[in-house]
């Protein structure tokens, strides 16, 4: 099973793809998509295009994303909701099933500690997935954690 994990952001969007076979995980691909355009709508078009290319290049079976959470900044939450909507639409366009996970559940699955910080998540992602020779970006490692959480929770 090939799992796509997504860590949405309006400027930086984490991608992580894992293969799960017989209870073992293998890192297939991960990256951080930097959305550079100043215009939000053009950034969303870029995100759509990148997700379309990614799902065409990697025949993923399932996708997972962190559940939205309520923050204090309404504008940021509104923008993030739109980003999540674009990602959801791109997945639906490919008929990919999507599962949502709470941040605490994701951290617990990967690190064993539901309140792990971003550095702990990045270190454990590299360790558990045997990623050597490069440092994982925070968005990238969060996306891998989401994919890992899905693999652990989906039988």
mmCIF file of C-alpha atoms in Angstrom:
data_model
loop_
_atom_site.group_PDB
_atom_site.id
_atom_site.type_symbol
_atom_site.label_atom_id
_atom_site.label_comp_id
_atom_site.label_asym_id
_atom_site.label_seq_id
_atom_site.Cartn_x
_atom_site.Cartn_y
_atom_site.Cartn_z
ATOM 1 C CA UNK A 1 0.000 0.000 0.000
ATOM 2 C CA UNK A 2 1.344 3.423 -0.973
ATOM 3 C CA UNK A 3 0.290 6.186 1.444
ATOM 4 C CA UNK A 4 0.391 9.928 0.784
ATOM 5 C CA UNK A 5 0.673 12.107 3.894
ATOM 6 C CA UNK A 6 -0.115 15.817 3.663
ATOM 7 C CA UNK A 7 0.858 18.667 5.970
ATOM 8 C CA UNK A 8 -1.051 21.665 4.591
ATOM 9 C CA UNK A 9 0.140 25.246 4.795
ATOM 10 C CA UNK A 10 -0.612 28.355 2.744
ATOM 11 C CA UNK A 11 3.082 29.023 2.000
ATOM 12 C CA UNK A 12 4.745 25.696 2.711
ATOM 13 C CA UNK A 13 3.048 22.342 2.075
ATOM 14 C CA UNK A 14 4.572 19.076 3.298
ATOM 15 C CA UNK A 15 4.394 15.876 1.252
ATOM 16 C CA UNK A 16 5.344 12.396 2.434
ATOM 17 C CA UNK A 17 4.889 9.099 0.623
ATOM 18 C CA UNK A 18 5.450 5.774 2.358
ATOM 19 C CA UNK A 19 5.061 2.184 1.289
ATOM 20 C CA UNK A 20 3.611 -0.192 3.864
ATOM 21 C CA UNK A 21 4.103 -3.892 3.229
ATOM 22 C CA UNK A 22 3.609 -6.637 5.798
ATOM 23 C CA UNK A 23 3.780 -4.153 8.662
ATOM 24 C CA UNK A 24 7.022 -2.523 7.484
ATOM 25 C CA UNK A 25 7.356 1.040 6.234
ATOM 26 C CA UNK A 26 9.640 2.365 3.506
ATOM 27 C CA UNK A 27 10.245 6.005 2.621
ATOM 28 C CA UNK A 28 9.413 6.542 -1.053
ATOM 29 C CA UNK A 29 9.351 10.316 -1.482
ATOM 30 C CA UNK A 30 9.049 13.474 0.573
ATOM 31 C CA UNK A 31 9.358 17.166 -0.071
ATOM 32 C CA UNK A 32 8.193 20.578 0.961
ATOM 33 C CA UNK A 33 6.303 22.482 -1.690
ATOM 34 C CA UNK A 34 7.144 26.169 -1.324
ATOM 35 C CA UNK A 35 4.225 28.205 -2.650
ATOM 36 C CA UNK A 36 5.934 31.386 -3.794
ATOM 37 C CA UNK A 37 3.400 33.538 -5.609
ATOM 38 C CA UNK A 38 2.169 36.577 -3.685
ATOM 39 C CA UNK A 39 -1.360 36.072 -4.964
ATOM 40 C CA UNK A 40 -3.180 33.465 -2.857
ATOM 41 C CA UNK A 41 -5.322 32.195 -5.739
ATOM 42 C CA UNK A 42 -2.218 31.623 -7.883
ATOM 43 C CA UNK A 43 -0.593 29.749 -4.984
ATOM 44 C CA UNK A 44 -3.647 27.489 -4.849
ATOM 45 C CA UNK A 45 -3.371 26.871 -8.605
ATOM 46 C CA UNK A 46 0.294 25.958 -8.110
ATOM 47 C CA UNK A 47 -0.651 23.598 -5.272
ATOM 48 C CA UNK A 48 -3.331 21.930 -7.418
ATOM 49 C CA UNK A 49 -0.862 21.486 -10.287
ATOM 50 C CA UNK A 50 1.845 20.057 -8.017
ATOM 51 C CA UNK A 51 -0.556 17.608 -6.347
ATOM 52 C CA UNK A 52 -1.852 16.491 -9.751
ATOM 53 C CA UNK A 53 1.706 15.826 -10.977
ATOM 54 C CA UNK A 54 2.654 14.089 -7.743
ATOM 55 C CA UNK A 55 -0.338 11.743 -7.727
ATOM 56 C CA UNK A 56 0.298 10.961 -11.403
ATOM 57 C CA UNK A 57 3.971 10.155 -10.730
ATOM 58 C CA UNK A 58 3.321 8.079 -7.598
ATOM 59 C CA UNK A 59 0.331 5.715 -7.790
ATOM 60 C CA UNK A 60 -0.752 6.197 -4.169
ATOM 61 C CA UNK A 61 -3.559 4.048 -2.802
ATOM 62 C CA UNK A 62 -4.639 6.225 0.111
ATOM 63 C CA UNK A 63 -4.052 9.680 1.524
ATOM 64 C CA UNK A 64 -4.058 11.168 5.004
ATOM 65 C CA UNK A 65 -4.033 14.705 6.349
ATOM 66 C CA UNK A 66 -3.947 16.332 9.753
ATOM 67 C CA UNK A 67 -7.358 17.470 10.996
ATOM 68 C CA UNK A 68 -7.846 21.200 11.096
ATOM 69 C CA UNK A 69 -7.542 22.934 14.419
ATOM 70 C CA UNK A 70 -8.883 26.206 15.691
ATOM 71 C CA UNK A 71 -6.387 28.981 16.160
ATOM 72 C CA UNK A 72 -6.669 32.540 17.352
ATOM 73 C CA UNK A 73 -6.014 34.155 13.966
ATOM 74 C CA UNK A 74 -9.233 33.887 11.967
ATOM 75 C CA UNK A 75 -7.603 35.010 8.701
ATOM 76 C CA UNK A 76 -4.903 32.332 8.956
ATOM 77 C CA UNK A 77 -7.488 29.676 9.740
ATOM 78 C CA UNK A 78 -9.600 30.795 6.792
ATOM 79 C CA UNK A 79 -6.626 30.594 4.402
ATOM 80 C CA UNK A 80 -5.598 27.198 5.771
ATOM 81 C CA UNK A 81 -9.145 25.926 5.300
ATOM 82 C CA UNK A 82 -8.989 26.927 1.650
ATOM 83 C CA UNK A 83 -5.607 25.209 1.244
ATOM 84 C CA UNK A 84 -7.050 22.044 2.759
ATOM 85 C CA UNK A 85 -10.016 22.325 0.386
ATOM 86 C CA UNK A 86 -7.746 22.523 -2.663
ATOM 87 C CA UNK A 87 -5.813 19.470 -1.441
ATOM 88 C CA UNK A 88 -9.048 17.584 -0.797
ATOM 89 C CA UNK A 89 -10.374 18.456 -4.267
ATOM 90 C CA UNK A 90 -7.131 17.293 -5.908
ATOM 91 C CA UNK A 91 -7.380 13.963 -4.060
ATOM 92 C CA UNK A 92 -11.061 13.566 -4.903
ATOM 93 C CA UNK A 93 -10.232 14.275 -8.533
ATOM 94 C CA UNK A 94 -8.002 11.164 -8.430
ATOM 95 C CA UNK A 95 -10.626 9.198 -6.457
ATOM 96 C CA UNK A 96 -8.189 8.785 -3.564
ATOM 97 C CA UNK A 97 -9.633 7.974 -0.154
ATOM 98 C CA UNK A 98 -8.614 10.497 2.510
ATOM 99 C CA UNK A 99 -8.391 9.943 6.258
ATOM 100 C CA UNK A 100 -8.004 12.732 8.821
ATOM 101 C CA UNK A 101 -6.024 12.462 12.056
ATOM 102 C CA UNK A 102 -5.698 14.695 15.099
ATOM 103 C CA UNK A 103 -2.229 16.191 15.682
ATOM 104 C CA UNK A 104 -1.911 14.368 19.002
ATOM 105 C CA UNK A 105 -2.774 11.024 17.374
ATOM 106 C CA UNK A 106 -0.144 11.578 14.666
ATOM 107 C CA UNK A 107 2.586 12.417 17.165
ATOM 108 C CA UNK A 108 1.639 9.497 19.384
ATOM 109 C CA UNK A 109 1.791 7.024 16.485
ATOM 110 C CA UNK A 110 5.292 8.090 15.428
ATOM 111 C CA UNK A 111 7.005 9.169 18.640
ATOM 112 C CA UNK A 112 4.985 7.462 21.365
ATOM 113 C CA UNK A 113 4.331 10.899 22.888
ATOM 114 C CA UNK A 114 1.255 12.922 21.918
ATOM 115 C CA UNK A 115 2.840 16.252 22.855
ATOM 116 C CA UNK A 116 6.072 15.786 20.894
ATOM 117 C CA UNK A 117 7.502 18.960 19.369
ATOM 118 C CA UNK A 118 8.403 19.393 15.701
ATOM 119 C CA UNK A 119 12.071 18.541 16.274
ATOM 120 C CA UNK A 120 11.155 15.265 17.994
ATOM 121 C CA UNK A 121 8.804 14.377 15.129
ATOM 122 C CA UNK A 122 11.543 15.109 12.555
ATOM 123 C CA UNK A 123 14.126 13.012 14.430
ATOM 124 C CA UNK A 124 11.767 10.069 14.853
ATOM 125 C CA UNK A 125 10.622 10.217 11.221
ATOM 126 C CA UNK A 126 14.248 9.991 10.059
ATOM 127 C CA UNK A 127 15.005 7.202 12.547
ATOM 128 C CA UNK A 128 11.892 5.069 12.021
ATOM 129 C CA UNK A 129 11.972 5.455 8.230
ATOM 130 C CA UNK A 130 15.765 5.034 8.008
ATOM 131 C CA UNK A 131 16.307 8.334 6.201
ATOM 132 C CA UNK A 132 20.018 9.135 6.217
ATOM 133 C CA UNK A 133 22.234 11.674 4.533
ATOM 134 C CA UNK A 134 19.885 14.621 4.678
ATOM 135 C CA UNK A 135 17.926 16.591 7.205
ATOM 136 C CA UNK A 136 14.154 16.489 6.858
ATOM 137 C CA UNK A 137 12.310 19.793 6.751
ATOM 138 C CA UNK A 138 9.625 20.282 9.394
ATOM 139 C CA UNK A 139 6.701 20.257 6.942
ATOM 140 C CA UNK A 140 8.146 17.241 5.161
ATOM 141 C CA UNK A 141 8.643 15.298 8.405
ATOM 142 C CA UNK A 142 5.132 16.225 9.567
ATOM 143 C CA UNK A 143 3.723 14.852 6.302
ATOM 144 C CA UNK A 144 5.700 11.625 6.768
ATOM 145 C CA UNK A 145 4.330 11.395 10.317
ATOM 146 C CA UNK A 146 0.783 11.723 8.952
ATOM 147 C CA UNK A 147 1.413 8.937 6.419
ATOM 148 C CA UNK A 148 2.976 6.767 9.132
ATOM 149 C CA UNK A 149 0.020 7.367 11.463
ATOM 150 C CA UNK A 150 -2.353 6.284 8.713
ATOM 151 C CA UNK A 151 -0.325 3.162 8.051
ATOM 152 C CA UNK A 152 -0.362 2.251 11.738
ATOM 153 C CA UNK A 153 -4.094 2.888 12.106
ATOM 154 C CA UNK A 154 -5.293 1.431 8.806
ATOM 155 C CA UNK A 155 -5.232 -2.344 8.640
#
